[in-house]
Structure formats: structure tokens, C-alpha cells
Amino acid sequence: MSEQDDNALLTRRALLEGSAASALLLTTGMPLRSEAAAADEVSFAVHTNVVTLRINAHDSTLNLDSRTTLLDVLRHQLGLTGVKKGCDHGQCGACTVLVNGRRINACLTLAVMHENDEITTIEGLASGERLHPLQSAFIAHDGFQCGYCTPGQICSAAGMLEEARRGWPSHATHNLCAANIPLTDEEIRERMSGNLCRCAAYPNIVKAIAAAAHEARQ
Amino acid sequence: MKSFLYERATTTQQAVDALAKRLDAKLIAGGTNLLDLMKLEIEQPRHLIDVNSLPLSSIEPLPGGALRIGALVRNSDLAADSRIRREYPLLSQALLAGASGQIRNQATTAGNLLQRTRCYYFYDPRMPCNKRVPGSGCAALNGFNRIHAVLGASDHCIATHPSDMAVAMTALDARVETLSAAGARSFPIDQLYRPPGSTPHVETSLAQGEMITSVTLPPPPPGRQMYRKVRDRASFAFALVAVATIIDADSVAVRNARIAFGGVAPKPWRGIVAEQALLSARPSRDALEQIAEIALADARSQKHNAFKVPLAKRTLMHAIAESTRDG
Ligand SMILES: Cc1cc2nc3c(=O)[nH]c(=O)nc-3n(C[C@H](O)[C@H](O)[C@H](O)COP(=O)(O)OP(=O)(O)OC[C@H]3O[C@@H](n4cnc5c(N)ncnc54)[C@H](O)[C@@H]3O)c2cc1C
Ligand code: SF4
Ligand code: FES
Ligand code: FES
């Protein structure tokens, strides 16, 4: 990662934004934001960083505005639109990806924070034409309706099953110190509570995950 | 989001130096609270110092039986740690009752302590809020204040502190360790949070440029530990009321009692007077009711949150009853 435009007070982008705002002011007579806010915007230098991200085992080097979230890079710069934006505030789980095997919300982290990390999205779960067992299970058990939350559900489930395999407890675990915590439906529901489904496909999502977990244990 | 200069610190000293250099600098750890607020331009750091590469991710036993938790230990790793599960189960329970699996994987010990209130007027830049814009007023006072504080609030702010983890750490008498240009210091977690008074925007006792490096738990206290959280849905919701208790008792006497509330005050709320009352009580239904009364004696509710007072009392009574049950 390297920092550029460090000392630039007025960048091309800020200038463009500034002139776009004044053009709007001229045509409509109504500023979108207050003029003070627009002036403030101009005084903010835009900082960019060159970042190399390793996504689905493929390196991409990008010049990014430091504000860019991991979610926006994946969707907008890299075209990985399987990753969804539901709320952009950590509340829905649609943007769940795996970072070094752990599930996180891509909307609440900056891309520039992930140099040297191994990032996996829904696009990277299958091996060639062979679907990931969770993908097959979601199809077999009809674990979706509109499908919007599904990539996040599947990535989250992949991370969750790994957490369970490592013996992590959950809020639904009765004995925190148990050596073996059975992955009951109650456990699955609790562990997946960070993924909302507007279509309420929950019963089949739980079935699909339980089936994939069962298969993995065989 | 306002633009900022991004820098990754490679040593703790470097992070502290960078933080001291600019008034508008902030540390970013998990980012789950800071970025949320930056998107809404409620937080506008011009310089962001990423602390994620610092060697503050371990949980280390100290001589004498204490346990030091690095500032960057993720909430999920802390909750799953075998020593925490065995000796400080209250802390595991509180962490697991907070947020979601994804957020816990990002959220850090220090970031969790310093997360800001979830008052919806604080989150809405169109509304007056003394915490966000000092002197602008408090929209919650005459607004919809169902989630707000019943203890320790002021006429300037009635927001609650949202952390579950901090409530457990308060019951455990944890200490916070920091580093700044002035050097290292350590103080009880109870001193981290400042009462809102007339300056609700000043939330902690941390000096400008002071960084949290770790939290230390004293050796596990005797007694049963319990964390009870009541919320609007069964999972992935902030506490309306939470109660952390550590109670060492048998049918004859209570030898040790710690009580802390979450969701009801601007900080994790220790029930010291109720603890003392419990020490001189023989746990009976009447005694429990009395102790709950004592714990909430100073409660002052608002138009929409009066329900929190009986809810906190009942949750406390339930926790004490569970902790003192035989077997
Ligand atoms: C949808 C949602 C639901 C949630 N539900 C819950 C819940 O039920 N219970 C609960 O307790 N929490 C909940 N949370 C909050 C979550 O626990 C916090 O966002 C998280 O703990 C913050 O940690 P972080 O590392 O991401 O902090 P960051 O966002 O990185 O930082 C938070 C603050 O701490 C400062 N900071 C970070 N590290 C240090 C340091 N070492 N020294 C000094 N300052 C530092 C930052 O500058 C910033 O001001 C929820 C969050 C979301 C988004
Ligand atoms: S309660 Fe506090 S945070 Fe909420 S609007 Fe009032 S001043 Fe702001
Ligand atoms: S888009 Fe990230 S959690 Fe909703
Ligand atoms: S399938 Fe439609 S949101 Fe989940």
C-alpha cells in the first residue's frame, strides 16, 4: 500500500465534484447540499492508496479512494456482484465474505485494511463446476426465494461451520465448556442471526445448513 | 463519508505518536462502529490510524492468576477462549449475546469498550443532540425514548452505553491499560466512562491521544457468574436490560456479590449498594424483592422507558435466584 495525493488540497475529483454541485445549483437554483457543506467538501483532499487485494485466489492491484469499503470494491471495481449490499451498516449480513476463513461484513471494513488478506466471496466457493456443498444444499432444500440474501447466507454458513468445527460456543450453548457442542437447529439459528432474509426462507435455510453440516461430518 | 488520510501503524508507539500529532486523528480497529458512524458523517476523522497490525491480539496469564486481554483480541476469539469460558463464563456469555457472528469476528476489545451509543437521535444528523453537536439540545428527552437510560442520565443526555462486554468486565472489576505520550497507566474500568452531566460529548476519561492497549481481569472471583440479557428479539439486538451477577452463596450466607446492569445507564452500572444489601441477606423471595428495590432506588424514567425499571428488577431477581439455587 502506498499513499498518494497526500498533500493535495484540491484534487481533480474534488474539483469535479465542486463544479458538478455548482452546475446543479445553476440549473435548478437549488443546491443539493448547503453551500457551506459543498465548500467544506472541496477543502477535503481525496486520499488514494494503491492496494493489492487477494480475492478468490487472484491478486488485483487497485488505486482506491481510502474511503472505499471492501464491499464497494468487490461490487464496483471488481464486478463480484454476488456480494450484496442490503443495509451498508452491518445489520443484514447480505455482504458477508470470508477473510482468512473468517466471516465478516464487507460493508463495515475498508478495502485498504485488507492488503495481505485472503478474501473469499460466493464466486470463489465452488471448485470449477463443482458447487460447494452449502450451495448444493441450498438448492436441494430450497433455501431461498428471491435469492438476494443467499450469497451472504452461504458465505456466513461456511464461516459458521468452521467456527463450530473449532468448538466455538454460541449464545444458544447450554454448557460453555462442553467438549462437543451438537449443532442443533437452535444452534444454527442463533449462529446465523447476523443474516436476515426478507423472504423469511429461514426454515429451509436451517435445513440446508444442517444437511451440509451433516454431510461434512460423514 | 469525509475523506481521510489512511495510515497503518506497525508499532504501538507509532500509533500513539500519530494519534498525538493531530486532533482529528482516530484509531480504527474492527471498524464496525467507527465506519458505521463515518458513513453518516457523525464521526469525521481526517486521519485514520489502522491498529490491526499491532501485536495486541493475545490473551496472557499474569503472575498471581490475572489474565491480560490485548486491545485487539476479537470479540469472537475472546468468547471462545477456553480460560474465559472456564473461569470468566460471564464474559463469554456477554460477548456471545452481543451483535452477530460476523461482527464479533471483527470487533475488538478496545473498540467494543469505546463504541458509541445507539440513541437513534444521535444517529440522525437532522435532530438536535448534545452528544453529537454540543449545545444543540437533546431530541430524546421529549422524543421516543424507549431505549434510553433510567439511571445516571442527565438533563442534557439520556443515552445508554450499548456494550454487553463492558457490563461483564465491570462486574469482574477489570482494569484498563493505556498508552499515551505521557506514558502508560492503568485504572479500573468503572473510571473509563464519564457521567454525561452537561458535557455528554465527553464520554470517557481517556486523554486526547491515549490508546487502550489491554484490559486485565483479576483472578476469577468466587461464586456463580451469570449474564442475562433482555431484548426485543431473541438474537442480534441490543439490550433493553442486561444484568451481570457474580454471587458466592449457600443456604446460610452470601459471601461475595457483584451486580452490574447494562442497557439502563450511560455506562455499565454497578449496583454497589444492592451488593452490600445482598451480603447481609439470606436469599428469600422477600429479600430478593428488597434488593431489587435498592438496586433501582435512584431510577428516573422517561415517557417511554418506564418499563425498564420493573424489567431490570425482575431480571436481577431472576439472576440472583438462579445463582443461589442449589446444585
Ligand atoms: C448491527 C450491529 C449490532 C450490534 N449489536 C451489539 C450488541 O448487541 N451488543 C454489543 O455490545 N455491541 C453490539 N454492536 C457493537 C459492536 O460490538 C461494536 O461495533 C464493536 O465492538 C466495536 O469494536 P471495533 O473494534 O469494530 O471498533 P471500531 O469501530 O474500530 O472503533 C470504535 C471506537 O474505538 C476507538 N478505538 C478502537 N481501538 C482503540 C484503542 N486500542 N484505543 C483507543 N481507541 C480505540 C476508535 O477510534 C473508535 O472511536 C453491534 C454493532 C452492529 C453494527
Ligand atoms: S439522549 Fe444523548 S445521544 Fe440521544 S439525542 Fe439526547 S443528547 Fe443525543
Ligand atoms: S450490507 Fe453489510 S450487513 Fe447489510
Ligand atoms: S431469499 Fe429473499 S431475502 Fe432471503
XYZ file of C-alpha atoms and ligand atoms in Angstrom:
614
model
C 0.000 0.000 0.000
C 1.283 3.483 -0.698
C -0.287 6.820 -0.044
C -0.713 9.344 -2.835
C -2.084 12.855 -3.143
C -1.101 13.191 0.448
C -0.741 16.921 0.434
C -3.052 17.787 -2.407
C -5.517 20.305 -1.056
C -7.662 20.443 -4.106
C -7.773 17.329 -6.185
C -9.223 16.822 -9.608
C -12.009 14.746 -8.172
C -12.896 17.324 -5.538
C -12.842 19.985 -8.250
C -15.141 17.915 -10.417
C -17.475 17.322 -7.507
C -17.395 21.018 -6.741
C -18.213 22.024 -10.291
C -20.908 19.349 -10.582
C -22.504 20.825 -7.496
C -22.385 24.370 -8.871
C -23.766 23.208 -12.235
C -26.695 21.736 -10.360
C -27.105 24.964 -8.473
C -27.263 26.876 -11.754
C -29.768 24.622 -13.456
C -32.131 24.105 -10.566
C -31.434 27.087 -8.362
C -31.472 24.577 -5.511
C -28.248 23.257 -4.066
C -28.387 19.584 -3.193
C -26.469 20.271 -0.028
C -25.851 23.569 1.649
C -23.173 25.704 0.008
C -21.216 25.567 3.215
C -21.198 21.793 3.023
C -20.104 21.925 -0.611
C -17.285 24.314 0.233
C -16.276 22.045 3.062
C -16.191 19.133 0.632
C -13.749 20.983 -1.608
C -11.380 21.613 1.273
C -11.167 17.880 1.955
C -8.338 16.340 0.000
C -9.158 12.984 -1.543
C -6.650 10.405 -0.445
C -5.948 7.394 -2.559
C -3.912 4.281 -1.884
C -2.536 1.610 -4.159
C -3.753 -1.651 -2.672
C -3.259 -5.251 -3.681
C -6.164 -7.479 -2.724
C -6.140 -11.247 -2.967
C -9.671 -12.291 -3.820
C -10.722 -15.830 -4.677
C -7.031 -16.715 -5.089
C -6.495 -13.913 -7.588
C -4.469 -10.728 -6.953
C -5.777 -7.339 -8.069
C -3.858 -4.112 -7.654
C -6.098 -1.079 -7.474
C -5.804 2.622 -6.847
C -8.527 3.265 -4.294
C -10.017 6.234 -2.513
C -9.199 5.421 1.124
C -12.926 5.592 1.947
C -13.799 2.616 -0.250
C -15.300 -0.253 1.705
C -14.354 -3.814 0.882
C -17.950 -4.309 -0.256
C -17.832 -1.463 -2.775
C -14.508 -2.619 -4.212
C -15.832 -6.128 -4.715
C -19.020 -4.994 -6.396
C -17.978 -1.861 -8.258
C -14.309 -2.229 -9.088
C -14.092 -5.992 -9.423
C -17.571 -6.872 -10.672
C -18.096 -9.507 -7.983
C -21.786 -8.695 -7.672
C -22.616 -11.934 -5.885
C -21.717 -9.983 -2.757
C -24.814 -7.965 -1.955
C -25.431 -4.639 -0.274
C -28.507 -4.785 1.912
C -28.115 -2.163 4.630
C -24.477 -0.991 4.412
C -24.466 -0.823 8.245
C -23.718 -4.333 9.490
C -27.338 -5.146 10.184
C -28.316 -7.646 7.484
C -25.391 -9.904 6.545
C -26.000 -9.696 2.755
C -22.380 -8.557 2.296
C -20.806 -11.453 4.226
C -17.464 -12.635 2.854
C -14.674 -14.770 4.273
C -11.421 -13.070 5.232
C -8.699 -15.578 6.080
C -11.510 -18.091 6.512
C -13.488 -15.956 8.963
C -16.849 -14.451 8.106
C -17.171 -10.680 8.306
C -19.414 -7.942 6.934
C -17.678 -6.395 3.913
C -19.672 -3.176 4.363
C -18.074 -2.336 7.707
C -14.452 -2.635 6.715
C -12.202 -0.602 4.423
C -10.605 -2.261 1.404
C -7.254 -0.687 2.257
C -7.259 -2.598 5.568
C -7.084 -5.927 3.726
C -3.749 -5.986 1.968
C -2.212 -9.463 2.558
C -5.574 -10.997 3.480
C -7.126 -13.969 1.707
C -10.649 -12.930 0.717
C -13.283 -15.382 -0.485
C -16.631 -14.379 -1.936
C -19.533 -16.527 -3.079
C -17.896 -16.534 -6.537
C -14.874 -18.312 -5.060
C -16.598 -21.076 -3.093
C -17.212 -23.597 -5.876
C -14.337 -25.676 -7.280
C -14.730 -25.154 -11.002
C -18.085 -26.590 -11.996
C -18.452 -28.445 -8.693
C -20.643 -26.481 -6.312
C -19.653 -26.011 -2.690
C -21.649 -28.446 -0.512
C -23.523 -25.497 1.014
C -24.502 -24.230 -2.436
C -25.845 -27.685 -3.362
C -27.666 -27.941 -0.043
C -29.361 -24.561 -0.511
C -30.617 -25.746 -3.906
C -31.667 -29.185 -2.649
C -33.535 -27.723 0.326
C -34.944 -24.672 -1.403
C -33.101 -22.360 0.987
C -34.196 -19.160 -0.739
C -36.992 -17.343 -2.501
C -35.763 -14.132 -4.184
C -32.133 -15.112 -3.554
C -30.885 -11.675 -2.544
C -29.630 -12.727 0.878
C -28.375 -16.119 -0.343
C -24.719 -15.371 -1.167
C -24.341 -13.794 2.273
C -26.164 -16.705 3.918
C -23.904 -19.239 2.230
C -20.640 -17.414 2.987
C -21.803 -16.885 6.549
C -22.736 -20.561 6.895
C -19.299 -21.580 5.585
C -17.625 -19.414 8.241
C -20.068 -20.570 10.899
C -19.451 -24.282 10.220
C -15.735 -23.685 10.599
C -16.369 -21.901 13.937
C -18.479 -24.868 15.074
C -15.789 -27.302 13.953
C -13.319 -25.437 16.152
C -15.670 -25.899 19.101
C -16.760 -22.273 19.489
C -19.827 -21.868 21.699
C -22.798 -19.616 20.929
C -25.479 -17.815 22.881
C -27.612 -20.955 22.454
C -24.972 -23.230 24.017
C -26.087 -24.511 27.409
C -22.708 -25.720 28.635
C -19.984 -23.286 27.586
C -17.240 -25.751 28.457
C -18.683 -28.765 26.661
C -16.100 -30.557 24.530
C -18.704 -31.300 21.895
C -21.439 -28.838 21.097
C -24.083 -30.501 18.935
C -25.112 -28.268 16.033
C -28.841 -28.366 16.698
C -31.345 -26.294 14.723
C -31.452 -23.909 17.686
C -27.667 -23.517 17.474
C -27.811 -22.939 13.709
C -30.497 -20.280 14.074
C -28.570 -18.432 16.758
C -25.242 -18.641 14.926
C -26.864 -17.396 11.700
C -28.736 -14.487 13.299
C -26.468 -11.967 11.571
C -28.076 -12.883 8.244
C -31.560 -11.579 7.675
C -33.873 -12.909 4.965
C -36.621 -10.573 3.821
C -38.438 -13.524 2.244
C -38.255 -15.376 5.558
C -36.865 -18.530 3.985
C -35.410 -19.317 7.402
C -36.816 -22.841 7.922
C -35.246 -24.090 4.689
C -32.033 -22.152 5.257
C -31.666 -24.007 8.573
C -32.432 -27.332 6.846
C -29.877 -26.675 4.120
C -27.150 -25.786 6.606
C -27.978 -28.749 8.840
C -27.762 -31.056 5.817
C -24.425 -29.616 4.692
C -23.075 -29.886 8.246
C -24.235 -33.499 8.428
C -22.602 -34.281 5.099
C -19.338 -32.668 6.208
C -19.259 -34.920 9.292
C -19.629 -38.116 7.242
C -18.036 9.843 4.269
C -15.441 12.587 4.635
C -12.056 11.961 3.138
C -9.180 10.922 5.393
C -5.560 10.006 5.249
C -5.059 6.296 5.966
C -2.027 5.024 7.795
C -1.193 1.578 9.098
C 0.725 1.606 12.365
C 3.332 -1.106 12.800
C 4.210 -0.444 16.439
C 2.081 0.680 19.350
C 4.381 3.637 19.918
C 3.954 4.683 16.296
C 0.163 4.554 16.665
C 0.290 6.668 19.820
C 2.657 9.187 18.212
C 0.431 9.504 15.144
C -2.621 9.899 17.343
C -0.958 12.646 19.383
C 0.082 14.576 16.305
C -3.385 15.538 15.109
C -6.539 16.426 16.990
C -8.634 14.992 14.150
C -6.905 11.604 14.099
C -8.658 8.410 15.182
C -7.654 4.797 15.582
C -9.528 2.178 13.620
C -9.663 -1.407 14.904
C -12.550 -3.614 13.722
C -14.191 -0.551 12.232
C -17.684 -1.893 12.954
C -18.712 1.167 14.940
C -16.403 3.844 13.590
C -17.120 3.210 9.898
C -20.839 2.994 10.580
C -20.636 6.491 12.100
C -18.247 7.817 9.443
C -20.696 6.860 6.708
C -23.261 9.078 8.385
C -20.587 11.774 8.907
C -21.246 11.666 12.641
C -17.567 10.857 13.016
C -15.281 12.783 10.661
C -11.664 11.832 11.354
C -9.268 13.354 8.839
C -6.565 10.865 9.705
C -7.249 7.198 10.322
C -4.636 5.049 12.027
C -5.152 1.339 11.446
C -4.027 -0.577 14.546
C -4.797 -4.057 13.219
C -1.126 -4.966 12.639
C -0.093 -4.230 16.225
C 0.907 -7.146 18.464
C -2.055 -6.695 20.831
C -4.030 -9.810 19.942
C -3.089 -12.208 22.703
C -4.648 -13.308 25.954
C -1.891 -13.801 28.518
C -1.944 -15.142 32.059
C -0.146 -12.872 34.533
C 1.614 -13.976 37.725
C -0.955 -14.178 40.525
C -3.751 -15.524 38.367
C -4.875 -12.448 36.433
C -5.480 -12.544 32.687
C -4.463 -9.790 30.292
C -6.553 -9.344 27.159
C -4.910 -7.433 24.309
C -6.818 -4.464 22.887
C -7.076 -6.200 19.508
C -8.391 -9.574 20.656
C -11.542 -10.102 18.591
C -14.807 -10.482 20.481
C -15.330 -13.955 18.977
C -11.860 -15.183 19.976
C -12.306 -13.838 23.488
C -15.699 -15.524 23.870
C -14.290 -18.845 22.628
C -11.094 -18.779 24.701
C -11.041 -21.827 26.964
C -9.807 -19.889 30.043
C -12.525 -17.289 29.630
C -15.184 -19.981 29.184
C -13.995 -21.843 32.269
C -13.057 -19.040 34.668
C -14.958 -15.982 33.445
C -18.060 -17.536 31.836
C -19.937 -14.296 32.449
C -17.693 -12.589 29.910
C -18.170 -15.317 27.287
C -21.926 -15.139 27.778
C -21.998 -11.353 27.442
C -19.885 -11.400 24.286
C -21.961 -14.166 22.716
C -25.138 -12.226 23.497
C -23.812 -9.231 21.542
C -24.046 -8.410 17.840
C -23.673 -11.214 15.242
C -21.076 -13.848 14.361
C -19.726 -11.615 11.587
C -19.452 -8.512 13.763
C -17.870 -10.396 16.669
C -15.186 -11.646 14.257
C -14.230 -8.027 13.508
C -14.976 -6.251 16.757
C -12.076 -5.802 19.176
C -11.808 -5.488 22.942
C -10.879 -1.784 22.886
C -13.320 -0.921 20.095
C -16.137 -2.624 21.973
C -15.409 -0.597 25.129
C -15.367 2.626 23.115
C -18.383 2.012 20.880
C -20.838 4.881 20.975
C -24.493 4.971 21.935
C -27.257 3.608 19.714
C -29.612 6.506 20.569
C -31.467 6.970 17.275
C -31.306 10.766 17.518
C -27.540 10.584 17.876
C -27.594 8.639 14.598
C -29.807 11.179 12.829
C -27.857 14.323 11.871
C -31.117 16.247 11.328
C -32.025 16.036 15.005
C -30.632 18.038 17.908
C -28.249 16.004 20.025
C -25.885 17.325 22.678
C -23.616 14.349 22.260
C -23.189 14.909 18.511
C -23.388 18.710 18.466
C -22.712 20.091 21.957
C -25.335 22.628 22.995
C -27.859 21.684 20.279
C -30.323 20.082 22.705
C -31.499 16.521 23.270
C -34.199 15.217 20.953
C -34.672 12.122 23.095
C -35.853 13.986 26.197
C -39.207 14.802 24.628
C -38.975 12.234 21.876
C -39.323 8.491 21.603
C -37.093 7.406 24.464
C -37.947 3.750 24.894
C -34.335 2.526 24.728
C -32.909 5.267 26.922
C -31.411 5.413 30.398
C -33.210 5.194 33.735
C -30.061 5.523 35.850
C -27.199 8.008 35.753
C -28.596 10.189 32.955
C -28.622 13.992 32.964
C -30.903 16.726 31.655
C -28.510 17.019 28.734
C -28.392 13.386 27.618
C -30.254 10.186 28.459
C -28.387 7.831 26.143
C -27.269 4.372 27.253
C -23.944 2.688 26.669
C -24.662 -0.263 24.378
C -21.857 -2.708 25.198
C -22.566 -6.126 26.672
C -18.886 -6.968 27.121
C -18.238 -3.860 29.224
C -21.006 -4.836 31.649
C -19.406 -8.221 32.277
C -15.971 -6.612 32.648
C -17.404 -4.125 35.137
C -18.783 -6.941 37.277
C -15.373 -8.627 37.046
C -13.554 -5.473 38.290
C -11.433 -5.346 35.144
C -8.706 -2.757 34.703
C -7.989 -0.828 31.536
C -4.400 -0.243 30.453
C -3.452 2.614 28.172
C -0.508 4.262 26.485
C -0.078 7.899 25.500
C 2.705 10.406 25.005
C 2.531 10.864 28.797
C 3.303 7.163 29.325
C 1.400 4.076 30.378
C -1.339 3.967 33.010
C -3.937 1.565 34.354
C -7.267 2.247 36.046
C -10.496 0.439 36.998
C -12.944 0.054 34.109
C -15.539 1.949 36.133
C -13.379 5.062 35.722
C -13.284 4.735 31.929
C -16.768 6.156 31.435
C -17.722 9.679 32.458
C -21.210 10.636 33.569
C -22.926 12.773 30.895
C -23.545 15.830 33.107
C -23.623 18.926 30.917
C -20.956 17.527 28.551
C -22.348 14.288 27.129
C -19.968 14.510 24.166
C -17.081 13.806 26.555
C -17.683 10.112 27.108
C -14.519 8.711 28.606
C -11.657 9.665 30.856
C -9.138 8.941 28.087
C -6.953 11.924 27.276
C -6.565 13.149 23.727
C -4.086 10.766 22.109
C -4.457 7.995 24.681
C -4.762 4.467 23.351
C -6.105 1.394 25.117
C -3.525 -1.385 24.971
C -5.192 -4.089 27.081
C -7.776 -4.995 29.675
C -6.777 -7.086 32.688
C -9.131 -9.366 34.557
C -8.185 -10.034 38.190
C -8.156 -13.698 39.261
C -11.662 -15.160 38.903
C -13.785 -14.196 41.918
C -15.525 -16.973 43.851
C -19.148 -17.626 43.068
C -21.505 -18.297 40.227
C -21.335 -15.949 37.259
C -24.318 -15.094 35.131
C -25.213 -12.738 32.291
C -28.889 -12.173 31.489
C -29.859 -10.010 28.519
C -33.396 -8.968 27.642
C -34.026 -7.586 24.164
C -36.721 -7.065 21.552
C -35.792 -10.172 19.582
C -34.112 -13.381 20.606
C -30.804 -12.626 18.900
C -28.829 -9.828 17.193
C -30.343 -6.946 19.152
C -29.032 -4.525 21.742
C -30.021 -4.954 25.371
C -33.099 -3.277 26.777
C -31.871 -4.512 30.112
C -28.924 -6.717 30.940
C -27.736 -7.965 34.313
C -24.352 -9.407 35.195
C -24.032 -11.108 38.569
C -21.323 -12.934 40.447
C -22.653 -14.460 43.624
C -20.963 -16.753 46.085
C -23.621 -18.104 48.418
C -25.035 -21.165 50.085
C -28.207 -21.592 52.072
C -26.583 -19.935 55.096
C -24.838 -16.846 53.816
C -23.840 -14.741 50.830
C -20.064 -14.357 50.872
C -19.469 -12.382 47.703
C -21.819 -10.399 45.469
C -21.285 -8.326 42.350
C -24.077 -6.766 40.339
C -23.809 -4.746 37.118
C -26.538 -3.567 34.764
C -26.417 -2.898 31.030
C -28.880 -1.051 28.824
C -30.123 1.208 31.607
C -27.414 3.849 32.061
C -24.771 5.871 30.202
C -22.196 3.356 31.422
C -22.168 -0.177 32.768
C -23.959 0.386 36.058
C -22.546 -1.226 39.171
C -25.112 -1.852 41.936
C -22.778 -1.373 44.899
C -25.469 -0.668 47.489
C -27.508 -3.666 46.346
C -24.375 -5.811 46.544
C -23.884 -4.798 50.175
C -27.540 -5.478 50.941
C -27.192 -8.911 49.380
C -24.184 -9.699 51.566
C -26.261 -9.293 54.694
C -29.308 -11.140 53.320
C -30.472 -14.728 53.496
C -31.764 -15.239 49.965
C -35.544 -15.384 50.191
C -38.234 -14.049 47.890
C -38.806 -11.025 50.134
C -35.116 -10.307 50.420
C -34.746 -10.516 46.649
C -37.502 -8.007 46.117
C -35.892 -5.679 48.600
C -32.513 -5.954 46.932
C -34.060 -5.246 43.530
C -35.759 -2.177 45.006
C -32.451 -0.981 46.403
C -30.681 -1.536 43.076
C -33.188 0.620 41.199
C -33.889 3.096 44.002
C -32.425 6.016 42.039
C -34.197 5.173 38.779
C -35.797 8.075 36.917
C -37.723 7.031 33.866
C -38.883 8.926 30.795
C -42.199 8.814 28.988
C -41.492 5.623 27.035
C -38.981 3.681 29.101
C -40.669 3.244 32.487
C -40.949 -0.476 31.691
C -37.194 -0.805 32.131
C -37.407 -0.312 35.897
C -39.547 -3.374 36.707
C -37.786 -5.283 33.924
C -34.384 -4.599 35.497
C -35.685 -5.569 38.933
C -37.136 -8.849 37.725
C -34.088 -9.705 35.663
C -31.886 -9.112 38.695
C -34.127 -11.188 40.969
C -34.094 -13.990 38.438
C -30.294 -13.894 38.158
C -29.821 -13.940 41.940
C -32.322 -16.744 42.370
C -30.568 -18.809 39.693
C -27.157 -18.134 41.222
C -28.180 -19.120 44.719
C -30.135 -22.222 43.721
C -28.585 -25.433 44.975
C -26.856 -27.774 42.579
C -25.706 -4.276 13.683
C -24.884 -4.210 14.933
C -25.331 -4.822 16.096
C -24.587 -4.758 17.258
N -25.059 -5.353 18.397
C -24.341 -5.264 19.537
C -24.808 -5.840 20.754
O -25.876 -6.449 20.800
N -24.045 -5.707 21.867
C -22.854 -5.041 21.852
O -22.207 -4.967 22.887
N -22.390 -4.479 20.732
C -23.099 -4.578 19.580
N -22.636 -3.985 18.442
C -21.465 -3.105 18.523
C -20.151 -3.803 18.338
O -19.900 -4.607 19.462
C -19.095 -2.699 18.185
O -19.306 -2.079 16.939
C -17.690 -3.248 18.249
O -17.447 -3.895 19.461
C -16.686 -2.124 18.067
O -15.392 -2.672 18.001
P -14.443 -2.341 16.763
O -13.138 -2.981 17.017
O -15.108 -2.655 15.483
O -14.320 -0.762 16.959
P -14.025 0.404 15.913
O -15.250 0.706 15.160
O -12.774 0.133 15.154
O -13.712 1.583 16.955
C -14.668 2.085 17.859
C -14.043 3.262 18.588
O -12.963 2.839 19.406
C -11.784 3.550 19.080
N -10.669 2.608 19.281
C -10.521 1.396 18.709
N -9.441 0.770 19.212
C -8.900 1.618 20.132
C -7.779 1.536 21.018
N -6.983 0.451 21.076
N -7.543 2.577 21.849
C -8.338 3.687 21.823
N -9.381 3.818 20.991
C -9.681 2.783 20.170
C -11.967 4.019 17.667
O -11.199 5.175 17.393
C -13.452 4.307 17.659
O -13.700 5.570 18.194
C -23.351 -4.067 17.258
C -22.886 -3.465 16.092
C -23.631 -3.522 14.931
C -23.117 -2.865 13.691
S -30.043 11.104 24.556
Fe -27.940 11.850 24.282
S -27.364 10.888 22.369
Fe -29.607 10.832 22.404
S -30.324 12.750 21.456
Fe -30.137 13.162 23.637
S -28.093 14.045 23.774
Fe -28.115 12.938 21.847
S -24.821 -4.742 3.707
Fe -23.331 -5.328 5.153
S -24.543 -6.112 6.760
Fe -26.060 -5.279 5.435
S -34.410 -15.217 -0.172
Fe -35.223 -13.227 -0.441
S -34.152 -12.140 1.112
Fe -33.646 -14.156 1.570
